[in-house]
mmCIF file of C-alpha atoms in Angstrom:
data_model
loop_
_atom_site.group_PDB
_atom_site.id
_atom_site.type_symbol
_atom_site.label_atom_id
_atom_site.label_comp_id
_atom_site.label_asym_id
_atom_site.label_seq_id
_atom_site.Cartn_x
_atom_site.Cartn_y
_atom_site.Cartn_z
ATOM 1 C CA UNK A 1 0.000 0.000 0.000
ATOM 2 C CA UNK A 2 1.279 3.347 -0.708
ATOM 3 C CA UNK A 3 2.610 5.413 2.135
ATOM 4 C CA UNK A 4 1.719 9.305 2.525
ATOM 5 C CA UNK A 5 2.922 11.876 4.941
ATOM 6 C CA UNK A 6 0.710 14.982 6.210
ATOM 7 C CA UNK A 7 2.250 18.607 5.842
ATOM 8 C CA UNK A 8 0.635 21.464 7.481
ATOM 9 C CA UNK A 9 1.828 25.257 6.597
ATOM 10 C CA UNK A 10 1.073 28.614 7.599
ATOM 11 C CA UNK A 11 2.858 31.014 6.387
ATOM 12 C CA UNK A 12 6.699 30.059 6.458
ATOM 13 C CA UNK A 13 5.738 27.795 8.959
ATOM 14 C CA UNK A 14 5.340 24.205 8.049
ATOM 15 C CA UNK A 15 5.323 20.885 9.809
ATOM 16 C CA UNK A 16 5.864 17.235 7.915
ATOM 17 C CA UNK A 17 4.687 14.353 10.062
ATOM 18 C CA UNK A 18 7.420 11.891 10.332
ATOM 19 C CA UNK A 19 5.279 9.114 10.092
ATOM 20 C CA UNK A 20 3.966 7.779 7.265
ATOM 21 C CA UNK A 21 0.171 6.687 6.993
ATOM 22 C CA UNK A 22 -1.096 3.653 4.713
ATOM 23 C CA UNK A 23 -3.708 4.101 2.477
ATOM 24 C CA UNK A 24 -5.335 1.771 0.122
ATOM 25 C CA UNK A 25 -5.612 4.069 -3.025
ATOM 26 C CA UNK A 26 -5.614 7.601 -3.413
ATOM 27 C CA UNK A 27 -9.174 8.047 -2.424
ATOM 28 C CA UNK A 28 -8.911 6.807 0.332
ATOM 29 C CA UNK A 29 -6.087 8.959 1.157
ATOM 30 C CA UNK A 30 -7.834 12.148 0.284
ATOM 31 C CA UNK A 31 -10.721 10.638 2.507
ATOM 32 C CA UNK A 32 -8.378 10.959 5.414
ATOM 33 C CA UNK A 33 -7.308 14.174 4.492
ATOM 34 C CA UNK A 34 -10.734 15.872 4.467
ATOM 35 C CA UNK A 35 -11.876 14.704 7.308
ATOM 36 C CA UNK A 36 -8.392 15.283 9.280
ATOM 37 C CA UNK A 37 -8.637 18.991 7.895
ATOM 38 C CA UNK A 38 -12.419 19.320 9.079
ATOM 39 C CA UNK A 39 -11.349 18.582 12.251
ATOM 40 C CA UNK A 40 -8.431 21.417 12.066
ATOM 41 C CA UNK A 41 -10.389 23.975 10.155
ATOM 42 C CA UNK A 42 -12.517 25.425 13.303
ATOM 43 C CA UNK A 43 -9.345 26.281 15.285
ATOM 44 C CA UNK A 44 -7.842 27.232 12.786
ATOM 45 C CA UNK A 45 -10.478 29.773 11.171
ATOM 46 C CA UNK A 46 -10.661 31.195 14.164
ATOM 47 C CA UNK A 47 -6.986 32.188 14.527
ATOM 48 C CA UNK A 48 -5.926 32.929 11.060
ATOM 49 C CA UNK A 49 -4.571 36.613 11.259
ATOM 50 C CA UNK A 50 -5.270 38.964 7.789
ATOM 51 C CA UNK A 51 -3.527 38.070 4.698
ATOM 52 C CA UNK A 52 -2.056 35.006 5.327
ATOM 53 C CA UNK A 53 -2.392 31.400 4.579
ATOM 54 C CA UNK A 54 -2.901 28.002 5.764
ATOM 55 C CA UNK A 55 -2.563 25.001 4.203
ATOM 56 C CA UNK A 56 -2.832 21.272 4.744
ATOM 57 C CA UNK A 57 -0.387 19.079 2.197
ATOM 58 C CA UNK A 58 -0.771 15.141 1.846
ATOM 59 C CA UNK A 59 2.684 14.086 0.190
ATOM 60 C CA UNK A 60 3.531 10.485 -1.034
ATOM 61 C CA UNK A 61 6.285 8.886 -0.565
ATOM 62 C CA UNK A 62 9.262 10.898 -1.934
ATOM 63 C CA UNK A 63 7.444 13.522 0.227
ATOM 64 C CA UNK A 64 6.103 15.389 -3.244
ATOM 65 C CA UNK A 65 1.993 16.639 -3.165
ATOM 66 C CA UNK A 66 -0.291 14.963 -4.046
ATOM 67 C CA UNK A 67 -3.492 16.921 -2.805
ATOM 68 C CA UNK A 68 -3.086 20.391 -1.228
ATOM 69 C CA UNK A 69 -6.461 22.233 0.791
ATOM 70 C CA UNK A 70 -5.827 25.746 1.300
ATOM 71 C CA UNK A 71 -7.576 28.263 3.686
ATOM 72 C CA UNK A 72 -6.738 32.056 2.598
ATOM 73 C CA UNK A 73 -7.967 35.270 4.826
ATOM 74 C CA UNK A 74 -7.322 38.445 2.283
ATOM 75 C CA UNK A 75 -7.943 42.029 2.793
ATOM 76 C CA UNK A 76 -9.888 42.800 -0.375
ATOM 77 C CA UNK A 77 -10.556 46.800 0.773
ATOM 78 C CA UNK A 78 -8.599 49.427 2.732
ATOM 79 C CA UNK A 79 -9.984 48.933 6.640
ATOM 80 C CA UNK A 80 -8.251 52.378 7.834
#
């Protein structure tokens, strides 16, 4: 079965997990991934400052992407 690893960014800061996790297929990888990132999302809403970036990676085995979710807070009009 083919191994992935989890990669979570926000803005230069990013964290790999170590361990691998098996999945049967892809979809059942990006399965995982959605519902792992569901989970996050919440928290992670809340604290997401302006104009910056989150984003959850799930890399296979030479650690390369294979799916990427993305949360993105912008500034679209001059607040002052």
């Amino acid at each position: 079965m083919p191994i992935f690893f989890f990669s979570v960014r926000h803005g230069e800061d990013a964290c790999v997990s170590n361990d691998g996790a098996e999945f049967v297929d892809h979809n059942a990888a990006w399965k995982e991934m959605t519902g792992v990132c569901g989970d996050m999302i919440a928290d992670v809403s809340r604290k997401l400052p302006e104009n910056t970036e989150w984003q959850m990676e799930l890399l296979d085995e030479s650690k390369k992407p294979v799916f990427r979710i993305r949360l993105v807070a912008e500034t679209l009009q001059d607040t002052d």
